[in-house]
XYZ file of C-alpha atoms in Angstrom:
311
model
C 0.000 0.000 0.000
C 2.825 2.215 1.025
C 4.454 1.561 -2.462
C 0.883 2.315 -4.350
C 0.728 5.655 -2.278
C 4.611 6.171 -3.881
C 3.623 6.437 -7.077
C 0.540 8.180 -6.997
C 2.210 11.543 -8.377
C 1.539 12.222 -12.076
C 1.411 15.532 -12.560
C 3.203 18.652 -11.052
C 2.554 22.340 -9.592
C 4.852 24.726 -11.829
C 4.703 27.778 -8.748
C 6.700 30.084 -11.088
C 5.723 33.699 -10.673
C 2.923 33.079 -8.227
C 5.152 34.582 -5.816
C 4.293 37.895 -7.440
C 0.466 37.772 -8.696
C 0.306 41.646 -9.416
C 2.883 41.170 -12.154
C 2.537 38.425 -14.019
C 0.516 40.581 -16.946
C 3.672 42.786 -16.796
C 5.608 39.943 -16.688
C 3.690 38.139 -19.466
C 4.239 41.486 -21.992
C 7.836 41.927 -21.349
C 8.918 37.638 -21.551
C 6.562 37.607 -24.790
C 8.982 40.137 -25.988
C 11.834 39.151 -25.534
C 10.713 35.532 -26.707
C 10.028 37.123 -30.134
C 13.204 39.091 -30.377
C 15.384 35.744 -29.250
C 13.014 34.091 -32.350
C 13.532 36.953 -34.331
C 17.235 38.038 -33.799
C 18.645 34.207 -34.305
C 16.566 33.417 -37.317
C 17.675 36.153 -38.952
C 21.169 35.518 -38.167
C 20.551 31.875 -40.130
C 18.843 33.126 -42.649
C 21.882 35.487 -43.673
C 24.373 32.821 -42.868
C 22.731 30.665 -45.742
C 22.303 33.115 -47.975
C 25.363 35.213 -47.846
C 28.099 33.595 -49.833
C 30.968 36.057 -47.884
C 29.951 33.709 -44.661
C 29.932 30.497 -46.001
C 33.115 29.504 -43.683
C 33.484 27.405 -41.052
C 33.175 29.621 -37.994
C 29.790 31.006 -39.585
C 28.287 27.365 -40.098
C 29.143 26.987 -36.354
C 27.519 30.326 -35.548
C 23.988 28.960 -37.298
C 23.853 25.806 -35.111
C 24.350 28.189 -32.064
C 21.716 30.477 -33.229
C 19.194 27.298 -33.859
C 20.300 26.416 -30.477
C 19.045 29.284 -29.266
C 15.918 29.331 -30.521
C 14.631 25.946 -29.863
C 16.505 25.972 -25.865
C 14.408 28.899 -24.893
C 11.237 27.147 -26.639
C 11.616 24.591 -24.016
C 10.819 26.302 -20.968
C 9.528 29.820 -21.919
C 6.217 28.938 -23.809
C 5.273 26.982 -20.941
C 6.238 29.605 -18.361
C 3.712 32.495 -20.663
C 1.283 30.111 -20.809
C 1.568 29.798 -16.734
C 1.579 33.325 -16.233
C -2.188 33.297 -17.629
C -3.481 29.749 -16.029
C -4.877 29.332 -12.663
C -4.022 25.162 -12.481
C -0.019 25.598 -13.639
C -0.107 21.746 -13.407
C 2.250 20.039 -15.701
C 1.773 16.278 -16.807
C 4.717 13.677 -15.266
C 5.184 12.832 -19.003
C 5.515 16.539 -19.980
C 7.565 17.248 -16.494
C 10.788 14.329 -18.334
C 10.207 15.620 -21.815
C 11.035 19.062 -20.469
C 14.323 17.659 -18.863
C 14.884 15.688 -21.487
C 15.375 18.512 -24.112
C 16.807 21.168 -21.694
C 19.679 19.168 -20.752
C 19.695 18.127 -24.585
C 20.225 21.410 -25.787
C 21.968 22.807 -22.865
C 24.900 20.164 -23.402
C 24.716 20.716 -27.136
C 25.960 24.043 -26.616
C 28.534 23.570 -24.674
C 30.263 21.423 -26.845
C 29.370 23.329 -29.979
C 30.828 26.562 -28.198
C 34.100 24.552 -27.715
C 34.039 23.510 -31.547
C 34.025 27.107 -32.295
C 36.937 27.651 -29.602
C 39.059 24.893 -31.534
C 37.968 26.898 -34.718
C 39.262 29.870 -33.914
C 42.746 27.866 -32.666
C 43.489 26.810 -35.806
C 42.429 29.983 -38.034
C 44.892 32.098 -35.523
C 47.514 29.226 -34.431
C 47.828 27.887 -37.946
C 46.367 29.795 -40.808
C 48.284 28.321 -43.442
C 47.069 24.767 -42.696
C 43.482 26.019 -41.653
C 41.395 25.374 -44.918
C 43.346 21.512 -44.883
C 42.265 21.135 -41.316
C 38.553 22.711 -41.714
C 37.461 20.781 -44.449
C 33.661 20.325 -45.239
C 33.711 17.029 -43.863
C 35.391 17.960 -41.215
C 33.016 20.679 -39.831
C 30.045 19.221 -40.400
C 30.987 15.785 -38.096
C 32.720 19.086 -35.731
C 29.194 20.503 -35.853
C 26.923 16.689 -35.641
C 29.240 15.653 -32.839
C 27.798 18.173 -30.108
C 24.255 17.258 -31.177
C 24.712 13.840 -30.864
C 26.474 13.329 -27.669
C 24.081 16.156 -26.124
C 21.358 13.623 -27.513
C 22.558 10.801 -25.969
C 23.846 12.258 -22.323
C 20.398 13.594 -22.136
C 18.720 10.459 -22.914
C 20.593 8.787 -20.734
C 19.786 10.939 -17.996
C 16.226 11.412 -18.567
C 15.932 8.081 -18.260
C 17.570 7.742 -14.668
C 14.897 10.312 -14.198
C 12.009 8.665 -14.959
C 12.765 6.140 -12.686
C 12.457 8.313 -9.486
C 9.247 7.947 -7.404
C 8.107 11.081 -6.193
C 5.811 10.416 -2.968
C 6.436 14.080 -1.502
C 5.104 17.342 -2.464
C 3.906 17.907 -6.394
C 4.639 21.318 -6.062
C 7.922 22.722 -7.865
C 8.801 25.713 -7.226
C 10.211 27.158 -10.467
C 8.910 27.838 -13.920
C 10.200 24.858 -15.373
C 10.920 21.230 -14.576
C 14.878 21.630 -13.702
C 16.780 18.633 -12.421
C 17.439 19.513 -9.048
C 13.771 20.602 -7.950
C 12.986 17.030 -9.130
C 15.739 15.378 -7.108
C 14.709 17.324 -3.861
C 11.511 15.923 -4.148
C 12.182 12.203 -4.811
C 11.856 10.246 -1.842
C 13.896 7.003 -4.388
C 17.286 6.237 -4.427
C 18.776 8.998 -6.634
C 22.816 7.661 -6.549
C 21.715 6.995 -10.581
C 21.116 10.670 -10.736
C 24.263 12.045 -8.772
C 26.524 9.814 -10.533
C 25.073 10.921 -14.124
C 25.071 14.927 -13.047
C 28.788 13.914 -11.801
C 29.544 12.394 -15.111
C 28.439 15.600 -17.307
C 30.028 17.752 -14.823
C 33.507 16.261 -15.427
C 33.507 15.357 -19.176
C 30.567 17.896 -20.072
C 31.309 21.067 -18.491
C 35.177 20.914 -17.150
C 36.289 18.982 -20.537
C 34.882 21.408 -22.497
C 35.526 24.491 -20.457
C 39.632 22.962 -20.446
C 39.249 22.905 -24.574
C 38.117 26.388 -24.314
C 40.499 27.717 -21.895
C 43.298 25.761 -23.904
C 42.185 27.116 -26.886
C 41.970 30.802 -26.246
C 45.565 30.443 -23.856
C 47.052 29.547 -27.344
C 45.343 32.245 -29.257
C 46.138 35.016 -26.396
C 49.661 34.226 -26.770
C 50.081 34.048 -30.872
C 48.160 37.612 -30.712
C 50.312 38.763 -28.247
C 53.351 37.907 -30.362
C 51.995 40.072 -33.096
C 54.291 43.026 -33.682
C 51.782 45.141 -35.276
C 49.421 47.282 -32.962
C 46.681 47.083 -35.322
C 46.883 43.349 -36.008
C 46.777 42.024 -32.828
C 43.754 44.276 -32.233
C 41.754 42.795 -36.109
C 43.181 39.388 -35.038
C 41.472 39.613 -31.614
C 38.521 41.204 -32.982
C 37.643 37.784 -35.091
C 37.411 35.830 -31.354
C 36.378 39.064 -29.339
C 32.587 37.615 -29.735
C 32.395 33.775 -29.153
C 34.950 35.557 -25.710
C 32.048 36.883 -24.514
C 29.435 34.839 -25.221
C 31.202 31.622 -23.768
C 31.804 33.844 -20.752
C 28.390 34.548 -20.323
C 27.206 30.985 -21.200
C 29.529 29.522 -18.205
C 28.898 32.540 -15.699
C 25.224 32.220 -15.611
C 25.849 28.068 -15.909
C 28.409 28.479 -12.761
C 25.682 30.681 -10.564
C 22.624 28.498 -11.599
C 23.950 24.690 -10.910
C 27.360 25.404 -8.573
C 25.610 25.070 -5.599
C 24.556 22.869 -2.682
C 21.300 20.307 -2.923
C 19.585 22.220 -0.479
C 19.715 25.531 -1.565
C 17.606 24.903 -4.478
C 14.350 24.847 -2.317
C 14.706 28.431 -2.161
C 12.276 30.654 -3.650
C 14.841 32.584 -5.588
C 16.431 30.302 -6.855
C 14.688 30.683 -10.133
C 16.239 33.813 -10.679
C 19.429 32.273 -12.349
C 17.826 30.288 -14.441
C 15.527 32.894 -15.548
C 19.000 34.866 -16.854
C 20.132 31.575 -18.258
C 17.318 30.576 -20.530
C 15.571 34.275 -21.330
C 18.596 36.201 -21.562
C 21.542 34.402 -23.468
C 20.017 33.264 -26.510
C 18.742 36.810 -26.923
C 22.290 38.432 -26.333
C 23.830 35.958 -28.291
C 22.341 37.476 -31.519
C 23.127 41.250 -30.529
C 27.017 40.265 -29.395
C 27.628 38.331 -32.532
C 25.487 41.322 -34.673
C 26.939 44.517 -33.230
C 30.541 43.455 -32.367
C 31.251 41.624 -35.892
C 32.134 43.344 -38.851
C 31.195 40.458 -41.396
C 27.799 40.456 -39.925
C 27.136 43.938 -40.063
C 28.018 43.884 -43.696
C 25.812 41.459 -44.517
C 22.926 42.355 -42.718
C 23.999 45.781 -45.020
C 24.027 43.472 -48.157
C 20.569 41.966 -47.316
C 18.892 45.341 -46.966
C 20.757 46.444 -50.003
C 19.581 43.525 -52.309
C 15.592 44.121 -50.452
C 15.835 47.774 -51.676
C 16.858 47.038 -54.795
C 14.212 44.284 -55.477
């Protein structure tokens, strides 16, 4: 009986913003907004990848499957969370609850890897130019660019799997806008050693490995720009770097202050915050950084307008 009572939990409380009822139509205007720019902003930086024939290079392919990336990660949890904003239930389905993990972790990991691809990219256009086009072949990039998508699909899998295993005989009630791992593991009353090991397991090869491939990388690159003689091309060498910098720096600072934490503290009720930064406001930066800080985009967002005028 005590087993039966276990698994009598099939569908969860999403609290979100109930915390603050006298905003949520604010809220609901603003998120809807920036949901359409993130849309917006990274489709348009595909659709002038493809159809700009002064970016069809390897860093630019790259830069498309981090814009896709950003529009389906945020599709993931923010829908849901507008949708909440207006509904009095909130309640999310147990089936809906692992799909959600499933493709946030999916898409989360495919990033990071993808964001060390273009770190190793930029290694060997700086570190080697004259052997870069050999290196970056087609074939090359697009197993570089598959790779990420894969193993993101398959560590995900994995791990959504672990999670479906968990009983959940406490409280249905998470308290965040979207079904993150560690909300779910607080509320398990199973065994979750499966779990910790697997979050252990993408911590060390996942996020270390491929924040060591990025460090490595760019530790090379600082020091063949700093043994530039030339003033002016260290400065146009850095500049072709200067924006995947930032946006892997933002991409593991808001990663490090969501998830580099204790168990416990994720009960709190602010501890949605982070993750509110994390999945709203990268993948709408990521299109302005990569927009306003390169030169070869701003040209061809020139050369799009120019042919639209002209037609």
């Amino acid at each position: 009986m005590e087993e039966e009572n276990q698994t009598t939990v099939r569908e969860f409380i999403l609290v979100g913003f109930s915390h603050f009822p006298y905003l949520q139509i604010p809220l609901l205007v603003s998120f809807s907004f920036i949901y359409a720019a993130t849309l917006l902003g990274n489709a348009l930086i595909i659709i002038i990848i493809s159809t700009d024939s002064h970016l069809q290079t390897p860093m630019y392919f790259f830069l498309s499957n981090i814009s896709l990336l950003d529009i389906l990660y945020p599709s993931v949890t923010v829908p849901r969370m507008l949708s909440d904003l207006v509904s009095e239930t909130k309640l999310i389905y147990y089936h809906g609850c692992i799909a959600q993990v499933f493709f946030y972790i999916f898409f989360a990991v495919t990033e990071c890897f993808l964001l060390s691809v273009m770190a190793f990219d930029r290694y060997v256009a700086i570190c080697q130019p004259l052997h870069y086009h050999a290196i970056m072949s087609l074939e090359v990039c697009v197993r570089l660019a598959v790779g990420p998508w894969i193993s993101g699909g398959l560590y995900s899998l994995m791990y959504s799997v672990a999670t479906s295993q968990l009983i959940f005989c406490r409280s249905n009630v998470i308290n965040h806008f979207f079904c993150d791992v560690p909300q779910l593991l607080l509320m398990s009353c199973s065994d979750t050693s499966v779990n910790m090991i697997t979050i252990f397991l993408g911590v060390v090869v996942v996020g270390i490995g491929n924040f060591a491939v990025v460090l490595g990388s760019y530790t090379r690159i600082i020091s063949t720009i700093l043994k530039i003689v030339s003033r002016e091309g260290r400065k146009k060498t850095f500049s072709t770097c200067s924006s995947h910098l930032m946006v892997v720096s933002l991409y593991y600072g808001t990663l490090i202050s969501m998830y580099f934490r204790p168990l416990s503290s994720f009960s709190q009720p602010n501890v949605w915050m982070a993750s509110l930064v994390y999945t709203t406001g990268t993948p709408i930066l990521n299109p302005m950084i990569y927009s306003l800080r390169n030169k070869e985009m701003k040209w061809a967002f020139k050369r799009a307008i120019g042919r639209k005028d002209q037609a």
